[in-house]
Amino acid sequence: GIGIVFSLLSTNPRTNMTFAFIYMIFCFLTGGFFTKSIPFWFDWAKYLSYIRYCYHFGLIIILERTDDFRCGEPSLYAVCNSNSTAGNSTAPLTIPGSVILELQPDTILPVWANIIVTVCMFFAFRLLGYVILRFCRKV
């Protein structure tokens, strides 16, 4: 759908590829690991990234459906640091995936919401492509 929309923006293929590249970089930068570094005035942009919803879907699937994870040393999670003083220094320190999800800097939607938003984006890009063909292109 994204390819359809950007291929219809102009008759020049290089221009279309440039617009598509800019949108894809925008989605990569606002959709996953870098969302903690987005300035507050540009925070709204992360909701336009389809990668954000796929990334959060993957996080939920991996972190909620697996066993506990080993804590690194030193750890960024307070749960791991507080467990290190428990007295049993021979057992490896672990942290549940649900705790990691709760400590994410970005609000994570439930699985069903991520799927719905992704499917809506799927149809929205195709609908936008149809609208461009129907009303903007005269062939």
PDB file of C-alpha atoms in Angstrom:
ATOM      1  CA  GLY A   1       0.000   0.000   0.000  1.00  0.00           C
ATOM      2  CA  ILE A   2       2.808   2.386   0.824  1.00  0.00           C
ATOM      3  CA  GLY A   3       4.456   1.628  -2.497  1.00  0.00           C
ATOM      4  CA  ILE A   4       1.194   2.253  -4.337  1.00  0.00           C
ATOM      5  CA  VAL A   5       0.654   5.641  -2.712  1.00  0.00           C
ATOM      6  CA  PHE A   6       4.191   6.869  -3.267  1.00  0.00           C
ATOM      7  CA  SER A   7       4.298   5.625  -6.840  1.00  0.00           C
ATOM      8  CA  LEU A   8       1.215   7.724  -7.596  1.00  0.00           C
ATOM      9  CA  LEU A   9       2.513  10.993  -6.131  1.00  0.00           C
ATOM     10  CA  SER A  10       4.500  11.985  -9.194  1.00  0.00           C
ATOM     11  CA  THR A  11       5.263  10.812 -12.698  1.00  0.00           C
ATOM     12  CA  ASN A  12       8.985  10.906 -11.945  1.00  0.00           C
ATOM     13  CA  PRO A  13      10.175   7.598 -10.442  1.00  0.00           C
ATOM     14  CA  ARG A  14      13.155   9.222  -8.699  1.00  0.00           C
ATOM     15  CA  THR A  15      10.884  11.668  -6.911  1.00  0.00           C
ATOM     16  CA  ASN A  16       8.600   8.836  -5.827  1.00  0.00           C
ATOM     17  CA  MET A  17      11.516   6.795  -4.493  1.00  0.00           C
ATOM     18  CA  THR A  18      12.804   9.832  -2.586  1.00  0.00           C
ATOM     19  CA  PHE A  19       9.410  10.393  -0.935  1.00  0.00           C
ATOM     20  CA  ALA A  20       9.112   6.692  -0.089  1.00  0.00           C
ATOM     21  CA  PHE A  21      12.638   6.653   1.348  1.00  0.00           C
ATOM     22  CA  ILE A  22      11.905   9.687   3.524  1.00  0.00           C
ATOM     23  CA  TYR A  23       8.701   8.091   4.828  1.00  0.00           C
ATOM     24  CA  MET A  24      10.440   4.790   5.567  1.00  0.00           C
ATOM     25  CA  ILE A  25      13.280   6.510   7.468  1.00  0.00           C
ATOM     26  CA  PHE A  26      10.648   8.506   9.358  1.00  0.00           C
ATOM     27  CA  CYS A  27       8.916   5.236  10.327  1.00  0.00           C
ATOM     28  CA  PHE A  28      12.180   3.603  11.397  1.00  0.00           C
ATOM     29  CA  LEU A  29      13.222   6.539  13.558  1.00  0.00           C
ATOM     30  CA  THR A  30       9.856   7.070  15.250  1.00  0.00           C
ATOM     31  CA  GLY A  31       8.686   3.491  15.501  1.00  0.00           C
ATOM     32  CA  GLY A  32      10.997   1.536  17.737  1.00  0.00           C
ATOM     33  CA  PHE A  33      14.199   1.923  19.665  1.00  0.00           C
ATOM     34  CA  PHE A  34      14.574   5.671  19.180  1.00  0.00           C
ATOM     35  CA  THR A  35      11.171   6.745  20.558  1.00  0.00           C
ATOM     36  CA  LYS A  36      12.768   7.662  23.881  1.00  0.00           C
ATOM     37  CA  SER A  37      14.821  10.365  22.171  1.00  0.00           C
ATOM     38  CA  ILE A  38      12.006  12.124  20.293  1.00  0.00           C
ATOM     39  CA  PRO A  39      11.509  15.780  21.319  1.00  0.00           C
ATOM     40  CA  PHE A  40       8.213  16.488  23.095  1.00  0.00           C
ATOM     41  CA  TRP A  41       6.969  18.755  20.287  1.00  0.00           C
ATOM     42  CA  PHE A  42       7.412  15.908  17.759  1.00  0.00           C
ATOM     43  CA  ASP A  43       5.976  13.140  19.955  1.00  0.00           C
ATOM     44  CA  TRP A  44       2.791  12.845  17.876  1.00  0.00           C
ATOM     45  CA  ALA A  45       4.793  11.519  14.906  1.00  0.00           C
ATOM     46  CA  LYS A  46       5.350   8.079  16.418  1.00  0.00           C
ATOM     47  CA  TYR A  47       1.666   7.261  15.954  1.00  0.00           C
ATOM     48  CA  LEU A  48       2.058   7.538  12.156  1.00  0.00           C
ATOM     49  CA  SER A  49       4.712   4.820  12.041  1.00  0.00           C
ATOM     50  CA  TYR A  50       3.507   1.354  11.139  1.00  0.00           C
ATOM     51  CA  ILE A  51       6.763  -0.034  12.545  1.00  0.00           C
ATOM     52  CA  ARG A  52       5.789   1.145  16.047  1.00  0.00           C
ATOM     53  CA  TYR A  53       2.795  -1.172  16.177  1.00  0.00           C
ATOM     54  CA  CYS A  54       4.676  -4.150  14.742  1.00  0.00           C
ATOM     55  CA  TYR A  55       7.557  -3.536  17.173  1.00  0.00           C
ATOM     56  CA  HIS A  56       5.232  -3.380  20.180  1.00  0.00           C
ATOM     57  CA  PHE A  57       3.397  -6.490  18.993  1.00  0.00           C
ATOM     58  CA  GLY A  58       6.717  -8.332  18.846  1.00  0.00           C
ATOM     59  CA  LEU A  59       7.733  -7.078  22.288  1.00  0.00           C
ATOM     60  CA  ILE A  60       4.507  -8.345  23.822  1.00  0.00           C
ATOM     61  CA  ILE A  61       4.761 -11.742  22.148  1.00  0.00           C
ATOM     62  CA  ILE A  62       8.377 -12.260  23.184  1.00  0.00           C
ATOM     63  CA  LEU A  63       8.315 -10.818  26.691  1.00  0.00           C
ATOM     64  CA  GLU A  64       5.006 -12.213  27.941  1.00  0.00           C
ATOM     65  CA  ARG A  65       5.316 -15.701  26.550  1.00  0.00           C
ATOM     66  CA  THR A  66       8.840 -16.624  27.605  1.00  0.00           C
ATOM     67  CA  ASP A  67      10.532 -17.503  30.868  1.00  0.00           C
ATOM     68  CA  ASP A  68      12.352 -14.994  32.993  1.00  0.00           C
ATOM     69  CA  PHE A  69      15.375 -13.225  31.540  1.00  0.00           C
ATOM     70  CA  ARG A  70      18.811 -13.093  33.132  1.00  0.00           C
ATOM     71  CA  CYS A  71      19.797  -9.740  34.573  1.00  0.00           C
ATOM     72  CA  GLY A  72      22.882  -8.045  33.252  1.00  0.00           C
ATOM     73  CA  GLU A  73      25.568  -6.673  35.509  1.00  0.00           C
ATOM     74  CA  PRO A  74      25.179  -3.802  36.069  1.00  0.00           C
ATOM     75  CA  SER A  75      21.491  -3.736  35.234  1.00  0.00           C
ATOM     76  CA  LEU A  76      19.325  -0.784  34.285  1.00  0.00           C
ATOM     77  CA  TYR A  77      16.373  -2.392  36.065  1.00  0.00           C
ATOM     78  CA  ALA A  78      15.938  -1.736  39.785  1.00  0.00           C
ATOM     79  CA  VAL A  79      14.375  -5.190  40.185  1.00  0.00           C
ATOM     80  CA  CYS A  80      17.675  -6.815  39.225  1.00  0.00           C
ATOM     81  CA  ASN A  81      19.700  -4.554  41.472  1.00  0.00           C
ATOM     82  CA  SER A  82      17.436  -5.202  44.479  1.00  0.00           C
ATOM     83  CA  ASN A  83      17.612  -8.967  43.887  1.00  0.00           C
ATOM     84  CA  SER A  84      21.400  -8.867  44.050  1.00  0.00           C
ATOM     85  CA  THR A  85      21.232  -8.161  47.767  1.00  0.00           C
ATOM     86  CA  ALA A  86      18.933 -11.102  48.459  1.00  0.00           C
ATOM     87  CA  GLY A  87      21.779 -13.155  49.859  1.00  0.00           C
ATOM     88  CA  ASN A  88      21.856 -16.023  47.350  1.00  0.00           C
ATOM     89  CA  SER A  89      24.773 -14.980  45.166  1.00  0.00           C
ATOM     90  CA  THR A  90      25.094 -18.346  43.358  1.00  0.00           C
ATOM     91  CA  ALA A  91      21.687 -18.248  41.663  1.00  0.00           C
ATOM     92  CA  PRO A  92      21.492 -16.152  38.489  1.00  0.00           C
ATOM     93  CA  LEU A  93      19.362 -13.050  38.839  1.00  0.00           C
ATOM     94  CA  THR A  94      16.270 -12.991  36.643  1.00  0.00           C
ATOM     95  CA  ILE A  95      13.580 -10.532  35.699  1.00  0.00           C
ATOM     96  CA  PRO A  96      10.115 -11.421  34.347  1.00  0.00           C
ATOM     97  CA  GLY A  97       9.230 -10.196  30.859  1.00  0.00           C
ATOM     98  CA  SER A  98       6.098  -8.505  32.200  1.00  0.00           C
ATOM     99  CA  VAL A  99       8.248  -6.226  34.370  1.00  0.00           C
ATOM    100  CA  ILE A 100      10.328  -5.268  31.334  1.00  0.00           C
ATOM    101  CA  LEU A 101       7.127  -4.386  29.458  1.00  0.00           C
ATOM    102  CA  GLU A 102       5.881  -2.229  32.327  1.00  0.00           C
ATOM    103  CA  LEU A 103       9.165  -0.314  32.442  1.00  0.00           C
ATOM    104  CA  GLN A 104       9.162   0.602  28.739  1.00  0.00           C
ATOM    105  CA  PRO A 105       9.284   4.376  28.213  1.00  0.00           C
ATOM    106  CA  ASP A 106       6.480   4.282  25.645  1.00  0.00           C
ATOM    107  CA  THR A 107       2.874   3.230  26.246  1.00  0.00           C
ATOM    108  CA  ILE A 108       2.344  -0.213  24.744  1.00  0.00           C
ATOM    109  CA  LEU A 109      -1.088  -1.128  23.422  1.00  0.00           C
ATOM    110  CA  PRO A 110      -2.489  -4.644  23.877  1.00  0.00           C
ATOM    111  CA  VAL A 111      -1.933  -7.222  21.136  1.00  0.00           C
ATOM    112  CA  TRP A 112      -5.416  -6.830  19.662  1.00  0.00           C
ATOM    113  CA  ALA A 113      -5.051  -3.041  19.411  1.00  0.00           C
ATOM    114  CA  ASN A 114      -1.696  -3.333  17.625  1.00  0.00           C
ATOM    115  CA  ILE A 115      -3.258  -5.743  15.130  1.00  0.00           C
ATOM    116  CA  ILE A 116      -6.262  -3.475  14.542  1.00  0.00           C
ATOM    117  CA  VAL A 117      -4.097  -0.395  13.946  1.00  0.00           C
ATOM    118  CA  THR A 118      -1.829  -2.313  11.564  1.00  0.00           C
ATOM    119  CA  VAL A 119      -4.798  -3.653   9.578  1.00  0.00           C
ATOM    120  CA  CYS A 120      -6.344  -0.168   9.472  1.00  0.00           C
ATOM    121  CA  MET A 121      -3.090   1.238   8.089  1.00  0.00           C
ATOM    122  CA  PHE A 122      -3.055  -1.575   5.520  1.00  0.00           C
ATOM    123  CA  PHE A 123      -6.469  -0.549   4.230  1.00  0.00           C
ATOM    124  CA  ALA A 124      -5.885   3.203   4.635  1.00  0.00           C
ATOM    125  CA  PHE A 125      -2.900   3.204   2.292  1.00  0.00           C
ATOM    126  CA  ARG A 126      -4.808   1.220  -0.301  1.00  0.00           C
ATOM    127  CA  LEU A 127      -7.813   3.502   0.014  1.00  0.00           C
ATOM    128  CA  LEU A 128      -5.564   6.546  -0.347  1.00  0.00           C
ATOM    129  CA  GLY A 129      -4.064   4.974  -3.471  1.00  0.00           C
ATOM    130  CA  TYR A 130      -7.551   4.456  -4.884  1.00  0.00           C
ATOM    131  CA  VAL A 131      -8.532   8.056  -4.114  1.00  0.00           C
ATOM    132  CA  ILE A 132      -5.403   9.354  -5.836  1.00  0.00           C
ATOM    133  CA  LEU A 133      -6.108   7.215  -8.907  1.00  0.00           C
ATOM    134  CA  ARG A 134      -9.790   8.059  -8.993  1.00  0.00           C
ATOM    135  CA  PHE A 135      -9.729  11.795  -8.407  1.00  0.00           C
ATOM    136  CA  CYS A 136      -6.186  13.097  -8.976  1.00  0.00           C
ATOM    137  CA  ARG A 137      -4.907  11.133 -11.973  1.00  0.00           C
ATOM    138  CA  LYS A 138      -6.574  11.651 -15.301  1.00  0.00           C
ATOM    139  CA  VAL A 139      -5.566   8.873 -17.659  1.00  0.00           C
TER     140      VAL A 139
END
